[in-house]
Tab-separated table of C-alpha atoms in Angstrom:
chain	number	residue	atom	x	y	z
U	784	UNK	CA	55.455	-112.628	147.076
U	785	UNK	CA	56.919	-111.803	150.417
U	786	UNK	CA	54.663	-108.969	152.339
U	787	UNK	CA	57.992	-108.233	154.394
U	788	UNK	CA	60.707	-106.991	151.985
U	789	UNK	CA	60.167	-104.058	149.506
U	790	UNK	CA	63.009	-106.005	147.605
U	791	UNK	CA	64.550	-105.923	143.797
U	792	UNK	CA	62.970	-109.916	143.045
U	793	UNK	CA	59.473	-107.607	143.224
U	794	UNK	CA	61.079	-104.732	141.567
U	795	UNK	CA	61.970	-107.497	138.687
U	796	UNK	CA	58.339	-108.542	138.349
U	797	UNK	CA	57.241	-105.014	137.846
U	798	UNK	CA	59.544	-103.948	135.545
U	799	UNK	CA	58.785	-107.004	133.481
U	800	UNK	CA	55.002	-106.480	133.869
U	801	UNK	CA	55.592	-103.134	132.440
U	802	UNK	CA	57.975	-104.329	129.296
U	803	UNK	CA	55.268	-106.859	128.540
U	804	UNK	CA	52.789	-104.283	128.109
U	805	UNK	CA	54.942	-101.976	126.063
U	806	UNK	CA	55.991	-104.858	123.545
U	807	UNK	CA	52.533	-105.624	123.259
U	808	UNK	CA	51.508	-102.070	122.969
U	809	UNK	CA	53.916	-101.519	119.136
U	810	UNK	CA	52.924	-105.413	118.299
U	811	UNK	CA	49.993	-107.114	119.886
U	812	UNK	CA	50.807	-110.445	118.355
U	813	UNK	CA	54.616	-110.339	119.456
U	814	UNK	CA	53.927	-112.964	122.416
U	815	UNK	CA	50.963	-115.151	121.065
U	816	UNK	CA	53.208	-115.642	118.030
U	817	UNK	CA	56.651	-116.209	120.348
U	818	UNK	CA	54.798	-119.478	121.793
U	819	UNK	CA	52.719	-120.829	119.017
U	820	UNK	CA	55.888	-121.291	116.434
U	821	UNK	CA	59.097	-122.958	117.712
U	822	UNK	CA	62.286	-120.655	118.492
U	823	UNK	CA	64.664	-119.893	115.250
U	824	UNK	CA	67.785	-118.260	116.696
U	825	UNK	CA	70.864	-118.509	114.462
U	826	UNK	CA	73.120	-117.417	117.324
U	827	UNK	CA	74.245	-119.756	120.432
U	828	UNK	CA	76.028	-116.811	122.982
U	829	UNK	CA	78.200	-118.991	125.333
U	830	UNK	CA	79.334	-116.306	127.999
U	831	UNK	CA	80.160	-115.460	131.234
U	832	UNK	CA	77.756	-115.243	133.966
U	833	UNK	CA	78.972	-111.621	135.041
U	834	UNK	CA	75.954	-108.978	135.470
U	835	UNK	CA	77.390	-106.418	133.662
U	836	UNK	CA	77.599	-108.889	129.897
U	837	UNK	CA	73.795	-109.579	129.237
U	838	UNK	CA	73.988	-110.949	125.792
U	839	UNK	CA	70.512	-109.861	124.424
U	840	UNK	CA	70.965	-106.272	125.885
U	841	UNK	CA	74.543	-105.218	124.696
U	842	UNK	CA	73.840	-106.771	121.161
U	843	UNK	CA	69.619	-105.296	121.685
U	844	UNK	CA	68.442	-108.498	120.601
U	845	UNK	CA	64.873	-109.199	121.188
U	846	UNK	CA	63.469	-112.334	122.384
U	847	UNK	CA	64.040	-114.923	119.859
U	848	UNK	CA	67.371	-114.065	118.761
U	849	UNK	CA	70.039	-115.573	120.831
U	850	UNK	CA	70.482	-119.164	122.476
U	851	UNK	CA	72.254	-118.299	125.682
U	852	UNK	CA	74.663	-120.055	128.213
U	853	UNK	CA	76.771	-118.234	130.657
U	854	UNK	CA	78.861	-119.792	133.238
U	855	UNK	CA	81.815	-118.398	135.919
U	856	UNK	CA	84.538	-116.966	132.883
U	857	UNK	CA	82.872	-118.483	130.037
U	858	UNK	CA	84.453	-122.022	130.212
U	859	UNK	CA	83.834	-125.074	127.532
U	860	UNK	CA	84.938	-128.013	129.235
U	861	UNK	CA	85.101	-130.972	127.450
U	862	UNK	CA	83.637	-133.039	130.418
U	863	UNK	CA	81.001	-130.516	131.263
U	864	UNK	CA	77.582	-131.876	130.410
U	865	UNK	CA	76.142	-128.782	131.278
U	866	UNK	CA	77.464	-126.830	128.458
U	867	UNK	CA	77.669	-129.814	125.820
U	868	UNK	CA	74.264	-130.458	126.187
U	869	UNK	CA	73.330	-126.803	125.768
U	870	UNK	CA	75.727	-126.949	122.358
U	871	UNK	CA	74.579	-130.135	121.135
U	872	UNK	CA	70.733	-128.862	121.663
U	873	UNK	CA	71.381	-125.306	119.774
U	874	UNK	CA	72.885	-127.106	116.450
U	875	UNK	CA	70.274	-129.510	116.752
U	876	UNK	CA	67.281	-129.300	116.870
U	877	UNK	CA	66.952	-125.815	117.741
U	878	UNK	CA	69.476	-125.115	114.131
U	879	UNK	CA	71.715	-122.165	115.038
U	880	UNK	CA	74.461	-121.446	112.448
U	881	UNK	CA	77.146	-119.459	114.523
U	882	UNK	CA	78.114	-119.825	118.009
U	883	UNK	CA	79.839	-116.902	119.824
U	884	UNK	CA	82.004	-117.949	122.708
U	885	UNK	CA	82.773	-114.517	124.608
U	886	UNK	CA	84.933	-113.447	127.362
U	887	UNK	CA	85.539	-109.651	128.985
U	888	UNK	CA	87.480	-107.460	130.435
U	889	UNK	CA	87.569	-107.263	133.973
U	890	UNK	CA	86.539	-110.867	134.351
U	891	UNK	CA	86.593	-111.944	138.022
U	892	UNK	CA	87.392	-115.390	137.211
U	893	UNK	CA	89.820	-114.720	135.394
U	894	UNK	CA	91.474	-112.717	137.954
U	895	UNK	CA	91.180	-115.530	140.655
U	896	UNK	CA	92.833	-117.588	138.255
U	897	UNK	CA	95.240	-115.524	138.339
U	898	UNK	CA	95.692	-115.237	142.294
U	899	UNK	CA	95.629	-119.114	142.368
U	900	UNK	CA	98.126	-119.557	139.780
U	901	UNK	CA	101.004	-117.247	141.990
U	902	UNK	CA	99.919	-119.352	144.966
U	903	UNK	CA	100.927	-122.572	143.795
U	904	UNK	CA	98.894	-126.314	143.462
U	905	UNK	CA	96.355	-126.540	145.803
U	906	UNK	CA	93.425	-129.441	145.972
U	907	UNK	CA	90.545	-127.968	144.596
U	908	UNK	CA	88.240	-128.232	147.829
U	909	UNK	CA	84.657	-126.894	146.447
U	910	UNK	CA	83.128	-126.420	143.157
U	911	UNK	CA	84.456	-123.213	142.395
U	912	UNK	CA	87.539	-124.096	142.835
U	913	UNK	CA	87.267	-126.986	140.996
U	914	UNK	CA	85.275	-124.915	138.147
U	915	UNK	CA	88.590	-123.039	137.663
U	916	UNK	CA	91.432	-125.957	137.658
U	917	UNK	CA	91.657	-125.771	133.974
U	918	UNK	CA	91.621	-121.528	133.603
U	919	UNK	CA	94.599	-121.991	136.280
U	920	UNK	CA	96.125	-124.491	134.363
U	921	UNK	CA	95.864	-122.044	130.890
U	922	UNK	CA	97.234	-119.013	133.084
U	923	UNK	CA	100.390	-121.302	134.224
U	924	UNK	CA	101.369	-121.801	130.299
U	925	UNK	CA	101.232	-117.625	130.158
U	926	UNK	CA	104.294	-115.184	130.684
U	927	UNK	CA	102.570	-112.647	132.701
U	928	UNK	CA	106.394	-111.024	134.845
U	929	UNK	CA	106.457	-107.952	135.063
U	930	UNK	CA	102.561	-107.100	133.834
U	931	UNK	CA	100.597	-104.220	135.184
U	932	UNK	CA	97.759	-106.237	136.703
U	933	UNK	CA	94.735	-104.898	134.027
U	934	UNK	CA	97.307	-106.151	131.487
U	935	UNK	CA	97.631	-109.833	132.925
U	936	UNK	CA	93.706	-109.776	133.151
U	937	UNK	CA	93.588	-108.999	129.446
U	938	UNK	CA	96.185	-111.643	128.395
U	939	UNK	CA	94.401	-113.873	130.330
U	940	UNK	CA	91.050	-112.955	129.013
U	941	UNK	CA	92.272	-113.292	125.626
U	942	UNK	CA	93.909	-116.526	126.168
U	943	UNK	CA	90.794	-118.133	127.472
U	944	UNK	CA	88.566	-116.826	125.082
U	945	UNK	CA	91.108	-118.417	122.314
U	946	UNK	CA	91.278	-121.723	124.330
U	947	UNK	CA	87.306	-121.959	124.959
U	948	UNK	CA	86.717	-121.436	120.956
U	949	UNK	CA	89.704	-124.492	120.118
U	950	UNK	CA	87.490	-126.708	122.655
U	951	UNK	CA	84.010	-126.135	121.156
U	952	UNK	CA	85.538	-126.605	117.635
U	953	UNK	CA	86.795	-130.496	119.272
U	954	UNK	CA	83.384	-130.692	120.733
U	955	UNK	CA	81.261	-133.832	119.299
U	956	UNK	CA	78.560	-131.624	117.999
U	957	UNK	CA	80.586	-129.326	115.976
U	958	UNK	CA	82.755	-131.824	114.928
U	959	UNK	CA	79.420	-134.045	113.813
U	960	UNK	CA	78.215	-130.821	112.275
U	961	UNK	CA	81.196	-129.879	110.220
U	962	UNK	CA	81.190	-133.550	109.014
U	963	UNK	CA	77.790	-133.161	107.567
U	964	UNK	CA	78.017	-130.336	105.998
U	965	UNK	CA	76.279	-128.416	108.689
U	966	UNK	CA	78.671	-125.111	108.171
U	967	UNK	CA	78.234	-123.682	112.271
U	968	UNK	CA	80.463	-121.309	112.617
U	969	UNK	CA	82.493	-120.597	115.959
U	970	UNK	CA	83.166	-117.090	116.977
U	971	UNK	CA	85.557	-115.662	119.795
U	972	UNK	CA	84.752	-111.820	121.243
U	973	UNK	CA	85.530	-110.252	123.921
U	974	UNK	CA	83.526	-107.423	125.381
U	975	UNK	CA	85.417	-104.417	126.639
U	976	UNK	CA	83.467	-103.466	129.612
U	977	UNK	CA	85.018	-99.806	129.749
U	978	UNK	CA	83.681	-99.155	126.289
U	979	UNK	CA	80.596	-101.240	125.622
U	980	UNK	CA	82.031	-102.554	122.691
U	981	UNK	CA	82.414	-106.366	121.084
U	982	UNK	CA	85.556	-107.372	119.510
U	983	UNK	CA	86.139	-110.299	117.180
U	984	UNK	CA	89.381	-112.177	117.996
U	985	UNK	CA	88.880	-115.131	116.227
U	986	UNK	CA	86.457	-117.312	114.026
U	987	UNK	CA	86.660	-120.547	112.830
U	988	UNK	CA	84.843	-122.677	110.083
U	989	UNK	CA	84.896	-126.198	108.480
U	990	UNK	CA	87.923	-126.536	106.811
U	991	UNK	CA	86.606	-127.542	103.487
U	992	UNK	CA	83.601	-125.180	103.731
U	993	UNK	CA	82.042	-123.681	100.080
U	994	UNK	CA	83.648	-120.128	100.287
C	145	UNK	CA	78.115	-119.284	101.090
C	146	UNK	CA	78.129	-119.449	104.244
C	147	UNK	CA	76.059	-116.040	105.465
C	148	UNK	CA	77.700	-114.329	108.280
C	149	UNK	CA	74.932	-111.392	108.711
C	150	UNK	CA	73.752	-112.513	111.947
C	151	UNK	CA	77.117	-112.056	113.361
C	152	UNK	CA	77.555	-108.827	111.469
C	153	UNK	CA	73.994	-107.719	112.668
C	154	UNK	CA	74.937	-108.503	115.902
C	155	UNK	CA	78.353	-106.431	116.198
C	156	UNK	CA	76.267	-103.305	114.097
C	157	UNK	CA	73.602	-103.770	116.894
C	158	UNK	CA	76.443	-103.527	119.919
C	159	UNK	CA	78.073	-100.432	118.281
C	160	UNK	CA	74.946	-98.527	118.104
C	161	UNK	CA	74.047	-99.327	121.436
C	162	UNK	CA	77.168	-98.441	122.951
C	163	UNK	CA	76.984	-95.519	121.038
C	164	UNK	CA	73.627	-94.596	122.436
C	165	UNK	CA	74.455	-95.301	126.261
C	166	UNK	CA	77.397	-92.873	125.963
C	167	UNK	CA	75.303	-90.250	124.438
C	168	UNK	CA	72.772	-91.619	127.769
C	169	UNK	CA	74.825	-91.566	130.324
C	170	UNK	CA	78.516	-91.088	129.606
C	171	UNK	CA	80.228	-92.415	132.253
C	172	UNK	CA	78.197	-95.599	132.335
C	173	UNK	CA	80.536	-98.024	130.920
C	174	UNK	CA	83.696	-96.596	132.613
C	175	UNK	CA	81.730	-96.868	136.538
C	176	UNK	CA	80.527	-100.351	135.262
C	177	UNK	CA	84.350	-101.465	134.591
C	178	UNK	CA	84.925	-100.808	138.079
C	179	UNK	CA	82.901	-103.649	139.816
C	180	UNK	CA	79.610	-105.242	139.758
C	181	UNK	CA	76.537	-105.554	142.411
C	182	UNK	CA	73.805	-106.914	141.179
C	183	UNK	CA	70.959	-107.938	144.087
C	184	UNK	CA	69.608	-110.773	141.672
C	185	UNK	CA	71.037	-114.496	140.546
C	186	UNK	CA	68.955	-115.676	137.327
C	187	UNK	CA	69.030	-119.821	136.663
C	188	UNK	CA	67.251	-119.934	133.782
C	189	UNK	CA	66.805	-122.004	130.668
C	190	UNK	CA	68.726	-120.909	127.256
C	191	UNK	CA	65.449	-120.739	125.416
C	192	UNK	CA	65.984	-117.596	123.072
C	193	UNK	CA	63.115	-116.466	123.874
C	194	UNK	CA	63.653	-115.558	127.443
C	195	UNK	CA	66.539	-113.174	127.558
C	196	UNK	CA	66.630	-112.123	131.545
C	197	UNK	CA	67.329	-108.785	130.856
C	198	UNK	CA	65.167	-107.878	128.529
C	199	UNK	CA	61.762	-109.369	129.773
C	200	UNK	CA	62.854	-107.580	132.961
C	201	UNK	CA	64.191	-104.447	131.621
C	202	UNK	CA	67.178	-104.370	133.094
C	203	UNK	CA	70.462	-102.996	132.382
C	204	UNK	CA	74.364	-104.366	132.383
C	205	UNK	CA	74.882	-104.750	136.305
C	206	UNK	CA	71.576	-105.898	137.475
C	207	UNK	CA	71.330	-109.617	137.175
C	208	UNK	CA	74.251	-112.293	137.800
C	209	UNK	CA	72.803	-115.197	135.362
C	210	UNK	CA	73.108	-119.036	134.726
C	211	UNK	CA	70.909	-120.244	131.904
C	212	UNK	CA	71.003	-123.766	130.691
C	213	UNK	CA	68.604	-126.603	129.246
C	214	UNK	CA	65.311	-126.474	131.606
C	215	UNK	CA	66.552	-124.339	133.912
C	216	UNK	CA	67.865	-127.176	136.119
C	217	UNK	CA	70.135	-126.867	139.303
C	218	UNK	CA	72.184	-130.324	139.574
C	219	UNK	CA	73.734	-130.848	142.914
C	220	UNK	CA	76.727	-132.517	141.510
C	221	UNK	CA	76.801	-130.082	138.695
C	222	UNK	CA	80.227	-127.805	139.116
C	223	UNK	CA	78.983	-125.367	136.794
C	224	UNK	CA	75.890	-124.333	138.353
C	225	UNK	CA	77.207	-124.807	141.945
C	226	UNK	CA	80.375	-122.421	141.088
C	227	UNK	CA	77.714	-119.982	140.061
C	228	UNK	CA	75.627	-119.921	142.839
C	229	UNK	CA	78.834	-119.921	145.162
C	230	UNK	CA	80.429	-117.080	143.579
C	231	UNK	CA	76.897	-114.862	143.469
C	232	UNK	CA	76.321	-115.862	146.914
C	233	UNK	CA	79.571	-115.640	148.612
C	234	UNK	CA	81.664	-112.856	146.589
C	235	UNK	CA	79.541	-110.847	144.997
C	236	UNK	CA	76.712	-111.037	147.555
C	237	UNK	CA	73.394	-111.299	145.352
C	238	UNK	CA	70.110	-111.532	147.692
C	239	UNK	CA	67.808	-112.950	145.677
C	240	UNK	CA	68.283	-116.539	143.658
C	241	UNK	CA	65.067	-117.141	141.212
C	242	UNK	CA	64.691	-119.983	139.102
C	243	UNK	CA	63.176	-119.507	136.477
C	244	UNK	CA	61.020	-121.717	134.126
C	245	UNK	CA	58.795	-120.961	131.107
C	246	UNK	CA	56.385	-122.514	128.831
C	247	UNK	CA	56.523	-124.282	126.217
C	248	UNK	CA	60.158	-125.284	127.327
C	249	UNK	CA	61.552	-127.312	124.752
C	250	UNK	CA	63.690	-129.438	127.222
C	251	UNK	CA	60.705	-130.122	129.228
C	252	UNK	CA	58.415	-131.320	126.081
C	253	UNK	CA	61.471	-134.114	125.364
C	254	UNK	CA	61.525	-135.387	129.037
C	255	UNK	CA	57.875	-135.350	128.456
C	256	UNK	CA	58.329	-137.592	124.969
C	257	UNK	CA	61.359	-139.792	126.863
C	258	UNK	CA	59.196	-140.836	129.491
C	259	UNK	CA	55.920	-141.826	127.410
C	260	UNK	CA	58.244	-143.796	125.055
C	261	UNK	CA	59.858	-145.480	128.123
C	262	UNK	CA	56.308	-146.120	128.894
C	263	UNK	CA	55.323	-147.550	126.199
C	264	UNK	CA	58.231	-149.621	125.946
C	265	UNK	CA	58.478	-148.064	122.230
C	266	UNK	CA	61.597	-146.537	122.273
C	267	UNK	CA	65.095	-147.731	121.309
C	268	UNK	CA	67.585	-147.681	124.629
C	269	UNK	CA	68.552	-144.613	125.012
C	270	UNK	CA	72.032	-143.122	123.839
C	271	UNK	CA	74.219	-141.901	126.447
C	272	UNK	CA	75.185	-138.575	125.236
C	273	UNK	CA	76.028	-135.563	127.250
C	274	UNK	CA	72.288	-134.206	126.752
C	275	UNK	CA	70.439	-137.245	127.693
C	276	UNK	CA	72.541	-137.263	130.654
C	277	UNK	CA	71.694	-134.215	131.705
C	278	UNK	CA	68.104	-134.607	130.973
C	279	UNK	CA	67.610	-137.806	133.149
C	280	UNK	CA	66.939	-136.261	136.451
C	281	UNK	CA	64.135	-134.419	134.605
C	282	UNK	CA	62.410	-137.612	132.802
C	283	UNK	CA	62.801	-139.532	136.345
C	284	UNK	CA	60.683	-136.335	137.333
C	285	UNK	CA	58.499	-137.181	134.860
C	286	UNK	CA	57.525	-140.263	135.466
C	287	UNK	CA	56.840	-139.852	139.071
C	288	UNK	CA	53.674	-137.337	138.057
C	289	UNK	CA	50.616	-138.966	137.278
C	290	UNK	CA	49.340	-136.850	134.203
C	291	UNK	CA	47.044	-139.386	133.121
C	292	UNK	CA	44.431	-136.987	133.729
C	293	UNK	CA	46.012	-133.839	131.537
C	294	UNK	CA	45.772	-132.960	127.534
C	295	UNK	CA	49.224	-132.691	126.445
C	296	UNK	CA	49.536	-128.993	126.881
C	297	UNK	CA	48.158	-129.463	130.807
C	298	UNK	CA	50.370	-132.458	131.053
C	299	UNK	CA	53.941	-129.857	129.617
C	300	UNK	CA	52.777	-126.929	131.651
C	301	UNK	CA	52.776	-129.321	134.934
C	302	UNK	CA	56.097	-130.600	133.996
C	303	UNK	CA	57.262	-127.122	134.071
C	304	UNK	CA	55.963	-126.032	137.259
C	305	UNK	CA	57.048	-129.257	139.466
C	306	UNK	CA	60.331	-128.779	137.288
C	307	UNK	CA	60.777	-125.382	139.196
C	308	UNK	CA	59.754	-126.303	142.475
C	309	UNK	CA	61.936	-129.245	142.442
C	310	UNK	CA	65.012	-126.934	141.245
C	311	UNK	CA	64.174	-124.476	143.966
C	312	UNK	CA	64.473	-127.633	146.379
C	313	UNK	CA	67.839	-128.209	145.037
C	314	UNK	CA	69.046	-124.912	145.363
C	315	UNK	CA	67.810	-124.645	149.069
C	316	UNK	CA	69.763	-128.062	150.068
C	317	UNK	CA	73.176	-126.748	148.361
C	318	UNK	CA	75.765	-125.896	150.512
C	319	UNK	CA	75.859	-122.074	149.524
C	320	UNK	CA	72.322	-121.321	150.678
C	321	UNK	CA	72.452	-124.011	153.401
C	322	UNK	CA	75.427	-121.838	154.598
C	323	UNK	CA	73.743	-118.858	154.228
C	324	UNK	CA	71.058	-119.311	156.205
C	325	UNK	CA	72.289	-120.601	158.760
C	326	UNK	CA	74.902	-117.926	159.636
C	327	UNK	CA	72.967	-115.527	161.734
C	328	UNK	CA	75.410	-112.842	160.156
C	329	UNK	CA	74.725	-113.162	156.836
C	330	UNK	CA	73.003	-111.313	154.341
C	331	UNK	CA	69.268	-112.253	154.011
C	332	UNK	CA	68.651	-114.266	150.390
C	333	UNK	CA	65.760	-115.402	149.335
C	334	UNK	CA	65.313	-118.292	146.548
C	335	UNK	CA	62.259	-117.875	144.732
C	336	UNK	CA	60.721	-120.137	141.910
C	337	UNK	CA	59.183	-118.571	138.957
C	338	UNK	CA	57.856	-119.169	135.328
C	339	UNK	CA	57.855	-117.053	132.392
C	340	UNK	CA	54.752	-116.891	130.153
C	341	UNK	CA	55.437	-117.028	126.877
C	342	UNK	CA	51.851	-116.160	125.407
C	343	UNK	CA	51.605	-113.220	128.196
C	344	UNK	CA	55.241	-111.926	128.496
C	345	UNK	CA	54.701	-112.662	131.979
C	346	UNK	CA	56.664	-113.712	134.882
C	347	UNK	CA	54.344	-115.430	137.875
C	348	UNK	CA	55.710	-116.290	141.429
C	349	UNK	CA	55.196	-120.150	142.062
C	350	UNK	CA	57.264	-119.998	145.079
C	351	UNK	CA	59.346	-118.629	147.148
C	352	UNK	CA	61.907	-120.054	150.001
C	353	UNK	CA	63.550	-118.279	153.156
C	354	UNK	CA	65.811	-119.104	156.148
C	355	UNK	CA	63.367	-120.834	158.759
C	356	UNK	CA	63.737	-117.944	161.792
């Protein structure tokens, strides 16, 4: 590590130095037992990359629990590899029964969505840019006139979040799935950063499934 | 019947803990509403059994995170490359680590691919959106000699030249080639690590800055 910089990448590895010793002081097995048997979450989180959403620490999951992917506004693009590969590997092999697609307030891509909506088309000239062609697109099918700005956001978050969950249900591995009789159910929240708290918006199932 | 508990556990999990952070600090959620500045960018792999936050401690605010299968960093993959430009360029992050761990699933089938390839036992192999993705790593693969290595040696070297060769990637992207070369900038340092399941542990393999 760096002699230079007293820096928060060295603050990191001492903070989890110390968790490590705490787990294994209340269960001494916790990490021996972590890497001998394979992982068994039922949950795939598919969020945004935002600092202030860590899936496993709003929901205090531990280690094991949740198969995470986060990316700029929580996006499911059909064409991304990225993300299919990471859904296609959580129903199988790694077996997770629900995914969770969730957006939040505040979201900052959703807010430069928003900006590059009201500025009109523009050729997307780097990969952020590019990243957000389709959130623009969504935001351009949304009445937002007249919409205190927080308000638009929220539409906007909500819209996406709706959108993202109607792609993953298209995607080949839940569509496989739900064929089989592999009953993966897809979830849409949103997390309310003023208030720490998860909402369910939406959540979707096989269409014949055994109720 | 299709079980919904680990959902409902979930959401009874996220009330009580938002419950608790209030009774902590009770203005936390309300300043954290109001912007975001975390120092660190995670790329990690989705493994469930390396949660960033937790294994570092850290709370809502602290780490900007990407987490996919092996913790890889494509050049020509939008996803990751809007990530890193966003951390880098908007919110400002000044450390990237990548961040691999044992026993990584994604790594053991790269392993598998390229010892079937090998051995010419293999049927052709599908083109599906995770093979795709997992090529760079299985050309990876069979560029190490692990002739020497028991299979565990052979997966835990697979993971460490799979981090050095992401933190390569990340240093040639435009965002950090930017970066460092702007005088003005903020310093950021790129750092490879990997996370030990068996210990809890996080070890420093490498670490990458602007040449002065």
């Amino acid at each position: 590590m760096s002699q230079l910089q007293s820096n928060a990448a060295e603050d990191l590895i001492n903070a989890n130095e110390r968790w490590a010793r705490d787990v294994i002081k209340h269960d001494p097995n916790f990490f021996k037992d972590s890497a001998t048997y394979p992982q068994r979450p039922k949950v795939l989180w598919i969020g945004c990359s935002d600092s202030r959403v860590p899936a496993s620490v709003v929901t205090a999951s531990m280690p094991g629990d949740i198969f995470t992917h986060t990316n700029i506004a929580n996006q499911f693009h059909s064409f991304d590899d990225n993300a299919n590969s990471v859904l296609s590997y959580a129903v199988d092999p790694v077996g997770v029964k629900h995914v969770v697609l969730v957006g939040h307030s505040v979201c900052g891509g959703a807010q430069a969505a928003i900006q590059a909506a009201e500025e009109g088309p523009v050729e997307p000239h780097n990969p952020l840019t590019r990243w957000l062609v389709p959130l623009i697109q969504l935001v351009r099918t949304l009445d937002l006139h007249g919409l205190p700005e927080n308000e638009a956001v929220d539409k906007v978050v909500e819209a996406n979040v709706l959108k993202q969950v109607e792609n993953i249900c298209l995607s080949e591995p839940i569509v496989s799935a739900w064929a089989t009789g592999n009953n993966v159910s897809v979830h849409g929240w949103v997390y309310d950063l003023a208030t720490g708290r998860i909402r369910e918006l939406v959540v979707r199932s096989p269409p014949r499934a055994n109720l | 019947m299709m079980s919904h508990e680990p959902i409902q556990t979930l959401l009874n999990a996220n009330e009580e803990w938002a419950q608790k952070v209030i009774k902590d600090t009770p203005d936390f959620f309300t300043q954290s509403a109001t912007g975001q500045s975390p120092k660190i960018l995670w790329f990690g792999c989705s493994d469930s059994r390396v949660p960033e936050s937790v294994i570092t401690a850290s709370k809502p605010g602290d780490i900007f995170v990407h987490r996919n299968i092996a913790n890889q960093f494509h050049l020509n993959d939008d996803s990751a490359l809007s990530v890193l430009t966003y951390a880098v360029k908007v919110v400002g992050v000044e450390h990237v680590v990548l961040v691999g761990h044992t026993n990584c699933g994604g790594a053991a089938a790269c392993l598998k691919a390229a010892e079937d390839a090998a051995a010419d036992t293999g049927a052709p192999q599908p083109d599906t959106p995770l093979t795709r993705w997992l090529s760079p790593l299985i050309a990876l693969v069979k560029s190490l000699d692990l002739s020497a290595c028991s299979a565990s040696e052979a997966l835990d070297k697979v993971v460490q030249t799979n981090v050095i060769t992401q933190v390569d990637n990340i240093c040639n992207s435009e965002p950090i080639t930017t970066v460092w070369a702007d005088p003005n900038a903020k310093k950021v340092t790129v750092h490879g690590w990997v996370y030990d399941l068996a210990r809890g542990h996080i070890d420093e393999l490498v670490f990458r800055e602007a040449q002065a």
